[in-house]
Coordinates of C-alpha atoms and ligand atoms in Angstrom, one line a residue:
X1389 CA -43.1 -16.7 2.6
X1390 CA -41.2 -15.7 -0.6
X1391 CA -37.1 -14.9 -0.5
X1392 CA -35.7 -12.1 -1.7
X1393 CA -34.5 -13.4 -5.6
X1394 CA -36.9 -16.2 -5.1
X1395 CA -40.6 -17.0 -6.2
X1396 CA -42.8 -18.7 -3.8
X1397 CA -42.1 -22.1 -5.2
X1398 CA -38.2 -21.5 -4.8
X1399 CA -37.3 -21.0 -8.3
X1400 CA -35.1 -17.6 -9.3
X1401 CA -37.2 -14.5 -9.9
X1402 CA -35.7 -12.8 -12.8
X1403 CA -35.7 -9.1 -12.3
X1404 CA -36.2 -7.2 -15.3
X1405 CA -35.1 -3.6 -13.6
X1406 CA -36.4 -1.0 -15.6
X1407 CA -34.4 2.1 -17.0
X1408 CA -34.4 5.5 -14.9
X1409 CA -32.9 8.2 -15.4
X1410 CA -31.9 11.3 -13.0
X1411 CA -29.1 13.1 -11.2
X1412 CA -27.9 9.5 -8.9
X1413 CA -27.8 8.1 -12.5
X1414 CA -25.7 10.7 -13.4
X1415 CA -23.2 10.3 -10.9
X1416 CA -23.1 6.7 -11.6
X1417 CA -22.2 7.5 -15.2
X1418 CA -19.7 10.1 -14.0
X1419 CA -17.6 8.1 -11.4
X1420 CA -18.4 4.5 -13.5
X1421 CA -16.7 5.9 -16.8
X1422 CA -14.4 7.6 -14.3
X1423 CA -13.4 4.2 -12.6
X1424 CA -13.4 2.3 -16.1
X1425 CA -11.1 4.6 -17.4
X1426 CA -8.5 3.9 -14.4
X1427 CA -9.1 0.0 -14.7
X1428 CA -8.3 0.4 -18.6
X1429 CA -5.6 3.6 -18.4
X1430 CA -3.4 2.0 -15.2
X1431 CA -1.6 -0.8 -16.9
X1432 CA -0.2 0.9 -19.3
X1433 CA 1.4 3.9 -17.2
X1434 CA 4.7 3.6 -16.3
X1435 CA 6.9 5.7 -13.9
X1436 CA 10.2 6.0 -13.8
X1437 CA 10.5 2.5 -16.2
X1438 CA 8.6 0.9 -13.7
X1439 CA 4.7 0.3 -13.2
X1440 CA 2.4 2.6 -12.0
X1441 CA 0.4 -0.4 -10.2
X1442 CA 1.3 -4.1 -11.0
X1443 CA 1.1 -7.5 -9.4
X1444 CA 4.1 -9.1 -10.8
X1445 CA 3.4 -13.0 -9.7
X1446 CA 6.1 -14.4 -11.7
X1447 CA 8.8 -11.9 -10.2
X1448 CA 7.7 -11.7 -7.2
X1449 CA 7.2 -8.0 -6.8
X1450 CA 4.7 -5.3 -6.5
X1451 CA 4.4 -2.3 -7.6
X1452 CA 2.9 0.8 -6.3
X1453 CA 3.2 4.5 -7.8
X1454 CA 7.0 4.0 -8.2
X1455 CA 7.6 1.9 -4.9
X1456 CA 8.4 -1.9 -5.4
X1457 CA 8.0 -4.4 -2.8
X1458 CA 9.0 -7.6 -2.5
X1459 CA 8.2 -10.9 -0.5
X1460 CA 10.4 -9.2 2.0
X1461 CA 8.4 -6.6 2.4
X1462 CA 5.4 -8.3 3.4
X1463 CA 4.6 -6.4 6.3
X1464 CA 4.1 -3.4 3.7
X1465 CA 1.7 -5.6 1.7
X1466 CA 0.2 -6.8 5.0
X1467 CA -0.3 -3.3 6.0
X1468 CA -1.9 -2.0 2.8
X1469 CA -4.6 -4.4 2.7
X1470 CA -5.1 -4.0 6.1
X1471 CA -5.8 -0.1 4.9
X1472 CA -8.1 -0.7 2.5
X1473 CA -10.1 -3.2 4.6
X1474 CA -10.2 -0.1 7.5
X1475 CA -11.0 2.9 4.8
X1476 CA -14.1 0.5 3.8
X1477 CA -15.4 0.2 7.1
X1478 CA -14.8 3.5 8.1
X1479 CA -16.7 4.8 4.6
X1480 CA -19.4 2.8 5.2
X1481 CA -19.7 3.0 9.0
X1482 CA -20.7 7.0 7.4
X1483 CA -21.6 6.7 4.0
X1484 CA -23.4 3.1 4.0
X1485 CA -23.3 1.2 0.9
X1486 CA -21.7 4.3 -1.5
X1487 CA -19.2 1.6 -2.2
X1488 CA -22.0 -1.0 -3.6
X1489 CA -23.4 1.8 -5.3
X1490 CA -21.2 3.9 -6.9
X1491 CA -17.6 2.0 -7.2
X1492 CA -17.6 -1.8 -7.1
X1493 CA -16.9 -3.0 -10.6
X1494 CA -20.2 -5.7 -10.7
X1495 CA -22.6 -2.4 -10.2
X1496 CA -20.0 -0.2 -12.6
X1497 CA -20.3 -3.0 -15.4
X1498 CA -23.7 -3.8 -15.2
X1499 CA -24.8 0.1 -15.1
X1500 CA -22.5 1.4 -17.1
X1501 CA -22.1 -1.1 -19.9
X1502 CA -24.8 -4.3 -19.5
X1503 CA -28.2 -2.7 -19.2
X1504 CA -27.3 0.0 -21.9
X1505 CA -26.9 -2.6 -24.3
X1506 CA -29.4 -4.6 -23.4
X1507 CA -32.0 -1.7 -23.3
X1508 CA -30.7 -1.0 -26.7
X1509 CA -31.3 -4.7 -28.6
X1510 CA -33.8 -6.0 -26.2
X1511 CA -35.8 -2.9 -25.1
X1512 CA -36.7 -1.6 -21.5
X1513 CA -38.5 -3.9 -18.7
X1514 CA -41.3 -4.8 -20.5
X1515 CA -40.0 -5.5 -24.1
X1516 CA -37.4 -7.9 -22.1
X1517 CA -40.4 -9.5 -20.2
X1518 CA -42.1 -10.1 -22.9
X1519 CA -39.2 -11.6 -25.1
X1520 CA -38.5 -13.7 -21.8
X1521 CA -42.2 -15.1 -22.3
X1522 CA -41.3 -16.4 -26.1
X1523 CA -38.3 -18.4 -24.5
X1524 CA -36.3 -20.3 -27.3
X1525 CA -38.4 -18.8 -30.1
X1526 CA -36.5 -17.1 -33.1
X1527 CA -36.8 -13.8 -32.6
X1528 CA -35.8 -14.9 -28.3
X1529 CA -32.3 -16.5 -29.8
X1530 CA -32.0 -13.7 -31.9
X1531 CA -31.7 -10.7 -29.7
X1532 CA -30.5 -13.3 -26.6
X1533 CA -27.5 -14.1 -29.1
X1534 CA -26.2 -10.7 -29.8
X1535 CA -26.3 -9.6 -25.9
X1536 CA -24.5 -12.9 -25.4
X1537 CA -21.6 -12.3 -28.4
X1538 CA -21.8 -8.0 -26.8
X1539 CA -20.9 -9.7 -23.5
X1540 CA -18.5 -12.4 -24.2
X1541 CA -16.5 -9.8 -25.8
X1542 CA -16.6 -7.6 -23.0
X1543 CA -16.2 -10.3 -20.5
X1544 CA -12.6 -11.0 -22.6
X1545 CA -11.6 -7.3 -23.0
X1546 CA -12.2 -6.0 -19.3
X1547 CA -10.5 -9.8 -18.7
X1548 CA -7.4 -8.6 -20.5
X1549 CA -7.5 -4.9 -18.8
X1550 CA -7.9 -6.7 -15.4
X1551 CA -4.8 -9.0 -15.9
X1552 CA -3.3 -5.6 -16.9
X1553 CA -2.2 -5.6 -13.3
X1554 CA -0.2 -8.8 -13.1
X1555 CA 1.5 -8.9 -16.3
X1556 CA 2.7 -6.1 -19.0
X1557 CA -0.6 -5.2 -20.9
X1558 CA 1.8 -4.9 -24.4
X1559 CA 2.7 -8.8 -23.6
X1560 CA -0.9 -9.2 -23.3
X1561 CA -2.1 -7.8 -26.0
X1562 CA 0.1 -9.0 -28.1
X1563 CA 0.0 -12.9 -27.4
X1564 CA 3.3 -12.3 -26.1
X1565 CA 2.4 -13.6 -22.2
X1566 CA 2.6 -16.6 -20.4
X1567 CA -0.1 -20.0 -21.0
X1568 CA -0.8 -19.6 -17.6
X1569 CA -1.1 -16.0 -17.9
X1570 CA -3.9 -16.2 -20.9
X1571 CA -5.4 -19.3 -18.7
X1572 CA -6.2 -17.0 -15.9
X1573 CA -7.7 -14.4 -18.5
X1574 CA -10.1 -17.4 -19.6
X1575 CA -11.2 -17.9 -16.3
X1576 CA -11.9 -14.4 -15.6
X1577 CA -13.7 -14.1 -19.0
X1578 CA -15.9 -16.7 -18.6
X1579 CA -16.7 -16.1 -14.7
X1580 CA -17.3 -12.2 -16.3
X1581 CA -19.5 -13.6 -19.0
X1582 CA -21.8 -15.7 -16.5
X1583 CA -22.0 -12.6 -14.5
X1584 CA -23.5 -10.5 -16.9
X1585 CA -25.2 -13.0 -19.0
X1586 CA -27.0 -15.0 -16.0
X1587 CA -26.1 -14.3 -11.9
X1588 CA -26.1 -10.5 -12.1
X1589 CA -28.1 -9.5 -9.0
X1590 CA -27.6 -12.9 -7.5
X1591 CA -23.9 -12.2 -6.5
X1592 CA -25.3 -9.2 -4.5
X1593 CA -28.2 -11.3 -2.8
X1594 CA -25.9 -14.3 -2.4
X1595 CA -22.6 -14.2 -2.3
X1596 CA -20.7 -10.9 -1.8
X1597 CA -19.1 -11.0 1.5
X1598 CA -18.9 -7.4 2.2
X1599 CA -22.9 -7.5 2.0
X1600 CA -23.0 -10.1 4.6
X1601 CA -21.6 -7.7 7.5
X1602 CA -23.0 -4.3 6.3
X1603 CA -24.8 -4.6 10.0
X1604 CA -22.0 -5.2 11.6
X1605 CA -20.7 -2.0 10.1
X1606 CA -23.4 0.7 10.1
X1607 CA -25.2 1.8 13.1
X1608 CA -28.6 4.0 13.2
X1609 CA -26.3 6.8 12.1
X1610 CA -24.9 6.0 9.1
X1611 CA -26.3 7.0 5.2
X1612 CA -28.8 4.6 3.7
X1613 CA -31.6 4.9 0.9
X1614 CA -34.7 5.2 3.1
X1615 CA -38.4 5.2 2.5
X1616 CA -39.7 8.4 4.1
X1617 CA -42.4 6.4 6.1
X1618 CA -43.9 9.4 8.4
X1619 CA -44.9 11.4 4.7
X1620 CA -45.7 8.5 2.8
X1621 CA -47.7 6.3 4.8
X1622 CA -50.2 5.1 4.2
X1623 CA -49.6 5.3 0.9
X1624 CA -52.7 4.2 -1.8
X1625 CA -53.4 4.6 -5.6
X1626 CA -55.5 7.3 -7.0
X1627 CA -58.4 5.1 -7.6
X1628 CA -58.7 4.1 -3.3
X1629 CA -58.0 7.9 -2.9
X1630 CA -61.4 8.3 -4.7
X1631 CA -62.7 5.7 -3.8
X1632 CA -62.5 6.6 0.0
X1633 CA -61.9 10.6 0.3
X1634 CA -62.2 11.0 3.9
X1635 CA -59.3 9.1 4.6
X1636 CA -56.0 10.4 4.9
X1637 CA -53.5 9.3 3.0
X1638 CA -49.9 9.2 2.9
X1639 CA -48.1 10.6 -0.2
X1640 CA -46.9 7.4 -1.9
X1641 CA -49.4 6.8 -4.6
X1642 CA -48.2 3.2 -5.0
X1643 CA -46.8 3.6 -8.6
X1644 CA -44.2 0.9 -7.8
X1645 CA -41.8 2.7 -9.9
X1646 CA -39.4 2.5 -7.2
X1647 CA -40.1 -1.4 -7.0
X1648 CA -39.5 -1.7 -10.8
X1649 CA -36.1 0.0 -11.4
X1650 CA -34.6 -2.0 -8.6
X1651 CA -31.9 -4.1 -10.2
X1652 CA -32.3 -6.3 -6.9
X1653 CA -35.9 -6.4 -7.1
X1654 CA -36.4 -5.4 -3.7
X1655 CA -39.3 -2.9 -2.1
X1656 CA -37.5 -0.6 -0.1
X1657 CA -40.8 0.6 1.3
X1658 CA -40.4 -2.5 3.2
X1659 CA -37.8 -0.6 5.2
X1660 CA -34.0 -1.5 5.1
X1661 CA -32.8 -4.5 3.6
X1662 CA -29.3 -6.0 3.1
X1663 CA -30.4 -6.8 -0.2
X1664 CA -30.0 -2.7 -0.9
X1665 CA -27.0 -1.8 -2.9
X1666 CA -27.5 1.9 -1.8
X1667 CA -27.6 2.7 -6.0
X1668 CA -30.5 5.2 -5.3
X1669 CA -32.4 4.0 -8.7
X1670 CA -34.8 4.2 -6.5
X1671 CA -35.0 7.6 -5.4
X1672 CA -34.1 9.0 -8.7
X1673 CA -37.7 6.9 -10.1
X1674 CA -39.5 8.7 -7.0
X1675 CA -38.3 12.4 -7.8
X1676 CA -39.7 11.8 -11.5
X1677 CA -43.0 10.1 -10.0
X1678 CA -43.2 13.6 -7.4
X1679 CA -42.2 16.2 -9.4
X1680 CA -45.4 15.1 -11.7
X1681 CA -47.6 14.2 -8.8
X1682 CA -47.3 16.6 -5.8
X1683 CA -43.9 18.2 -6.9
X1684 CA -42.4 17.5 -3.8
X1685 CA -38.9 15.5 -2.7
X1686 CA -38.7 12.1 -3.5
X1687 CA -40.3 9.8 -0.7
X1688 CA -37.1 7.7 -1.5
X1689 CA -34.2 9.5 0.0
X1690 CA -30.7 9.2 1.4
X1691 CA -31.0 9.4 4.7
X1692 CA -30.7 7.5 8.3
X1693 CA -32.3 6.1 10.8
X1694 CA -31.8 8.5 13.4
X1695 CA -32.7 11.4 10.9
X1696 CA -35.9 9.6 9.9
X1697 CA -36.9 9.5 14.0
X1698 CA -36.0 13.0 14.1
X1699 CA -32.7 12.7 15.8
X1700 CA -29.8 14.9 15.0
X1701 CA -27.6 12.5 12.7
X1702 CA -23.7 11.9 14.1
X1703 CA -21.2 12.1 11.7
X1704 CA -18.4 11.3 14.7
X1705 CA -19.5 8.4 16.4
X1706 CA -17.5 5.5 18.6
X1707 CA -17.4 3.4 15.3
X1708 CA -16.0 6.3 13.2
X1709 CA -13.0 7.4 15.4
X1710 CA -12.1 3.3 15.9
X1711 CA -12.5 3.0 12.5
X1712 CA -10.7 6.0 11.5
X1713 CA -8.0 5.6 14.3
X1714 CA -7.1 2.5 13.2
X1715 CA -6.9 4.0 9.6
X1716 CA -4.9 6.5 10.5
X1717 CA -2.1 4.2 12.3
X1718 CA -2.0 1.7 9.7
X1719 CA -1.7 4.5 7.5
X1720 CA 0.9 6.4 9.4
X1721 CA 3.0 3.0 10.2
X1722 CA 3.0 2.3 6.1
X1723 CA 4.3 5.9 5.9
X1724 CA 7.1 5.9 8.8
X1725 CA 8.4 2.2 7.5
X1726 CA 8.5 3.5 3.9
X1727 CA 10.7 6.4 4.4
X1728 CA 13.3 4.1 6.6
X1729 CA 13.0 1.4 3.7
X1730 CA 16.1 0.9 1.7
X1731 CA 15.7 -1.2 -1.8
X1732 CA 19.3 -3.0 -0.4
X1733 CA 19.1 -4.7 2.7
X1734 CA 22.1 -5.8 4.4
X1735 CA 23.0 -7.7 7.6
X1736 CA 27.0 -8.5 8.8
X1737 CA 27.4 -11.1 11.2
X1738 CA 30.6 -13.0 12.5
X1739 CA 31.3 -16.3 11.5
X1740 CA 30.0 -18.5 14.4
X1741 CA 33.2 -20.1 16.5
X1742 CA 35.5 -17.8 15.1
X1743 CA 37.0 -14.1 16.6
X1744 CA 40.2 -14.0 14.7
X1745 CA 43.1 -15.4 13.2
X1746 CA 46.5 -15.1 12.1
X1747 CA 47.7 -15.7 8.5
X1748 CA 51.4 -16.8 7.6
X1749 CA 52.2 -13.1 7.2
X1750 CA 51.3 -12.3 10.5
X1751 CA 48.1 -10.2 9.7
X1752 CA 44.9 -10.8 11.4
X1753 CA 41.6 -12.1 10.0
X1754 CA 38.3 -11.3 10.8
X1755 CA 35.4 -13.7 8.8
X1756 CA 32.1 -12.5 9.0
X1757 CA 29.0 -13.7 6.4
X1758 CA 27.5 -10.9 4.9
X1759 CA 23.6 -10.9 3.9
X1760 CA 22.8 -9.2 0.8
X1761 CA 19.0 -8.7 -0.4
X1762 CA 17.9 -7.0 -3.3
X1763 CA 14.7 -5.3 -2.7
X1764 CA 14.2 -3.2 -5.9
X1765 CA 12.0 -4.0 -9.0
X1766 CA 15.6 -2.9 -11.0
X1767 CA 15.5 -5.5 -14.0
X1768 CA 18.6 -7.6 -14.8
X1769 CA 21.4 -7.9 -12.2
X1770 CA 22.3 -4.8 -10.2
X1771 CA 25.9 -4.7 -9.4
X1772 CA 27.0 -3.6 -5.5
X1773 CA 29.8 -2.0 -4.7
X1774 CA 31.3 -3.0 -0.9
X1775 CA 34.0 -0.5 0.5
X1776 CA 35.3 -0.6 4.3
X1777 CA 35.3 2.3 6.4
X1778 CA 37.2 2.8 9.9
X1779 CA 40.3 0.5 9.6
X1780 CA 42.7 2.2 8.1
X1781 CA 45.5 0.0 6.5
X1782 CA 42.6 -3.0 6.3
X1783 CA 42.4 -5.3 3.3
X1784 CA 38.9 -6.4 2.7
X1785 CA 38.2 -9.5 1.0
X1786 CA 35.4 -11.1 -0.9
X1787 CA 33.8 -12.1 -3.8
X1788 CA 32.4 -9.5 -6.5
X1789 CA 28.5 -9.3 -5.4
X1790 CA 25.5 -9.0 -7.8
X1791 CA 21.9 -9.3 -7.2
X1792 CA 19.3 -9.8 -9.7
X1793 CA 15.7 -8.4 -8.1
X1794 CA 13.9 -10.1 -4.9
X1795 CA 17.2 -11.8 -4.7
X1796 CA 19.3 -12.7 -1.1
X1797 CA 22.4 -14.1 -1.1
X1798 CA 25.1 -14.7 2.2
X1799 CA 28.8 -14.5 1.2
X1800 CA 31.2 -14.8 3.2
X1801 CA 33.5 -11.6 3.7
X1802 CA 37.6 -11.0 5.3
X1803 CA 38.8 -8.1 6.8
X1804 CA 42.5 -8.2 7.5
X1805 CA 44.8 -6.2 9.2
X1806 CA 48.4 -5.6 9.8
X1807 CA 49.7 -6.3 12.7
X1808 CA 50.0 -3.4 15.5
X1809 CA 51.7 -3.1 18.7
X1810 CA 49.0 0.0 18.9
X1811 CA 45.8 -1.7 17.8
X1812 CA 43.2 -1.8 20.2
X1813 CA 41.5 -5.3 20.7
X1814 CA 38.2 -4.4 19.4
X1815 CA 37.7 -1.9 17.0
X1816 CA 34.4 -0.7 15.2
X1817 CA 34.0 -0.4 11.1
X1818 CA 31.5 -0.4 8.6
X1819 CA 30.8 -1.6 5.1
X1820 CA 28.9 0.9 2.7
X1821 CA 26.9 -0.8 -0.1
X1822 CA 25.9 1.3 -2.9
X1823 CA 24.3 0.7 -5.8
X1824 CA 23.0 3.3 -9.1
X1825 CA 19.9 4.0 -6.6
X1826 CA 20.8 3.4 -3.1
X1827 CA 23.4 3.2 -0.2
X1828 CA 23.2 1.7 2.6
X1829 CA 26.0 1.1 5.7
X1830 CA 26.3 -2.1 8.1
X1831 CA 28.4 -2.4 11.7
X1832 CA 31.1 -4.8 12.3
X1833 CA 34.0 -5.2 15.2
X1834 CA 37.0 -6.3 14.1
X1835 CA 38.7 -8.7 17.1
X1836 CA 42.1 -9.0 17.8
X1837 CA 44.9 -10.1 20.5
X1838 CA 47.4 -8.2 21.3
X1839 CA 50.1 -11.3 21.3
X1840 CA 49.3 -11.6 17.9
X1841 CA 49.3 -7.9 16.8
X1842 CA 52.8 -7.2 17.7
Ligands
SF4_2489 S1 -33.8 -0.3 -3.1 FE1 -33.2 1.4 -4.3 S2 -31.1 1.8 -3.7 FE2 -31.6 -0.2 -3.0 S3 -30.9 -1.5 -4.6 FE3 -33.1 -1.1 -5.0 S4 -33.0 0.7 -6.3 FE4 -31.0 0.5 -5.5
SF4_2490 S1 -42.0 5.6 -6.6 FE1 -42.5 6.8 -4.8 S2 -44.7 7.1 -5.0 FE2 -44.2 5.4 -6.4 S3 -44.4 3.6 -5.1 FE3 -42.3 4.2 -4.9 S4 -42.3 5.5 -3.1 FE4 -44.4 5.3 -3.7

């Protein structure tokens, strides 16, 4: 029995998909050039000074559409991914593999930019196959060495775009970034380069996690790209249609059009496979094949299981609403946390052992640690103002604060009062932080005796 991506012998089978054209492809084009453009446009927009999107590893921050988190922040990181991971599955629990098909970045490059070119210097399927059978000839080096230089060049450009979102693309560009920063871009070239040059459909068959549990995630409900088996079966060329005229056939005519476009070289008349990136190449080569034959709809179609037994197809299913629930929450929590998030964070606490003392002069002292953290992408130090509120006559004493961003410090902080015969022993006050671009309050007692208040 023969693997999927494998001959019988266990060597690779090279697939040599073959060009198609129709209105999937279309789409592809639109929302590939669409999602290229974002991957190359979204370095370089800023807002408000600071990045639109950017992973900045050496600072320690992120930043999202004018937001900035921090390492403190992590449950806001924690809860994005989480997002993500829950908007997939609830996608695909009703849309299948759209994701495969239309937006991951190995289909978009391949699609969008690989098997142009390579159609254009090497020819369709059979002009490749062919060039494939004169391995290491000149005219094979030839045509195999300008896809490769095409490539390599793209492998480094996207590389550059891509580190785009963990350091300043006009650094980048510029040779002005880090070694380890133009190390990371040589790794992604190269891994890039190999992609397109040799693994291709072999990360799909092999590797890609998100593949692996597409069963766990769809159900008999959910959007796939389906053989039509009940119109098409069982199908036969036009020469056993001649040849035996009583029987019945289905409408496939066997063409294997949709076997030859398949950039995973898989049969989907075999029926659903995990090996299906849902890129409906497929059905677009079958609407070309019927239109000429019968002129009816492609025998290749998006559809599901339950609609191909005749059932009514559920949009709202079990899976959906968890999936969607727990979208929705992580979603909402982001949200709530978000608009109660202050760029300054500050804690007061008393200084452990201590509830007051009297100075020389008779006032009393209060010394509490203050925790300062600076949660704001602001670059260079930010300067924060510290005033007491509530104690009238109090003296407040510390040292002048500045934070540079992502940075905590813990300083330790006086408040002194007169003495007072009227003073009650505990009394509540505050300390207001501000900064250019936030203000933010903290609670505090201040403790006295009434022996030494006097
Ligand atoms: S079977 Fe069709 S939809 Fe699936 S990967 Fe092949 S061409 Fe794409
Ligand atoms: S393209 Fe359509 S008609 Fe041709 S083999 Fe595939 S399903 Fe059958």
């Amino acid at each position: 029995m023969s693997i999927i991506g494998q001959t019988e012998d266990g060597k690779r089978r090279w697939v040599f998909a073959q060009s198609v054209k129709g209105r999937f492809q279309k789409l592809h084009r639109i929302s590939g050039w669409i999602l290229m453009a974002i991957l190359l446009g979204t370095p370089w927009i800023n807002i408000g000074g600071q990045p639109v999107l950017r992973m900045d590893l050496a600072g320690r921050r992120l930043f999202v559409v004018g937001a900035t988190f921090t390492p403190h922040d992590a449950i806001f990181i924690v809860l994005i991914l989480l997002s993500l991971a829950f908007g997939l599955f609830f996608f695909t629990s009703l849309y299948g593999r759209m994701w495969c098909g239309y937006a991951c970045p190995q289909t978009v490059f391949l699609e969008e930019l690989i098997r142009p070119i390579e159609k254009l210097i090497q020819g369709d399927r059979s002009a490749r196959k062919q060039l494939a059978s004169k391995r290491w000839s000149g005219e094979w080096w030839r045509k195999q060495l300008a896809v490769w230089a095409i490539y390599l060049a793209l492998a480094v450009g996207l590389s550059l775009s891509l580190m785009g979102f963990f350091v300043d693309p006009r650094l980048l560009w510029t040779g002005g970034a880090s070694t380890a920063a133009y190390g990371l871009t040589t790794f992604f070239a190269g891994t890039l380069f190999l992609d397109f040059a040799w693994f291709r459909e072999q990360f799909c068959i092999y590797l890609c996690p998100y593949a692996r549990f597409q069963g766990a995630l769809t159900d008999d409900h959910s959007l796939n790209v389906m053989y039509r088996v009940s119109v098409s079966e069982p199908r036969a060329t036009s020469r056993q249609r001649k040849a035996e005229p009583e029987v019945q056939h289905g409408a496939c005519i066997d063409c294997k059009k949709c076997v030859v476009v398949c950039p995973t070289g898989i049969d989907i008349r075999d029926g659903f496979q995990l090996e299906c990136i849902g890129c409906a190449r497929c059905v677009d080569a079958c609407t070309e094949v019927m239109l000429k034959v019968d002129n009816q709809p492609s025998l290749v179609q998006y559809s599901s299981v339950a609609a191909q037994q005749g059932q009514p197809s559920k949009k709202l299913r079990p899976r959906t609403f968890a999936y969607g629930g727990l979208l929705t929450a992580l979603s909402a929590a982001f949200f709530i946390l978000l608009a109660g998030r202050h760029p300054i964070e500050a804690n007061l606490n008393r200084m452990p052992g201590t509830l007051y003392t009297v100075d020389a002069d008779g006032w009393v002292r209060n010394t509490f640690f203050l925790q300062v953290t600076n949660n704001s992408g602001a670059e260079g130090p930010v300067p924060v103002q510290v005033d007491l509120r509530g104690l009238e006559g109090a003296e407040l004493v510390m040292p002048s604060l500045e934070l540079s961003s992502t940075e905590s410090t813990r300083i330790p902080v006086v408040v002194r009062m007169p003495p007072s015969n009227d003073a009650d022993r505990t009394r509540s006050f505050e300390l207001e932080l501000s900064t250019d671009f936030d203000r933010v309050t903290v609670g505090g007692t201040f403790k006295s005796g009434t022996s030494e208040v006097n």
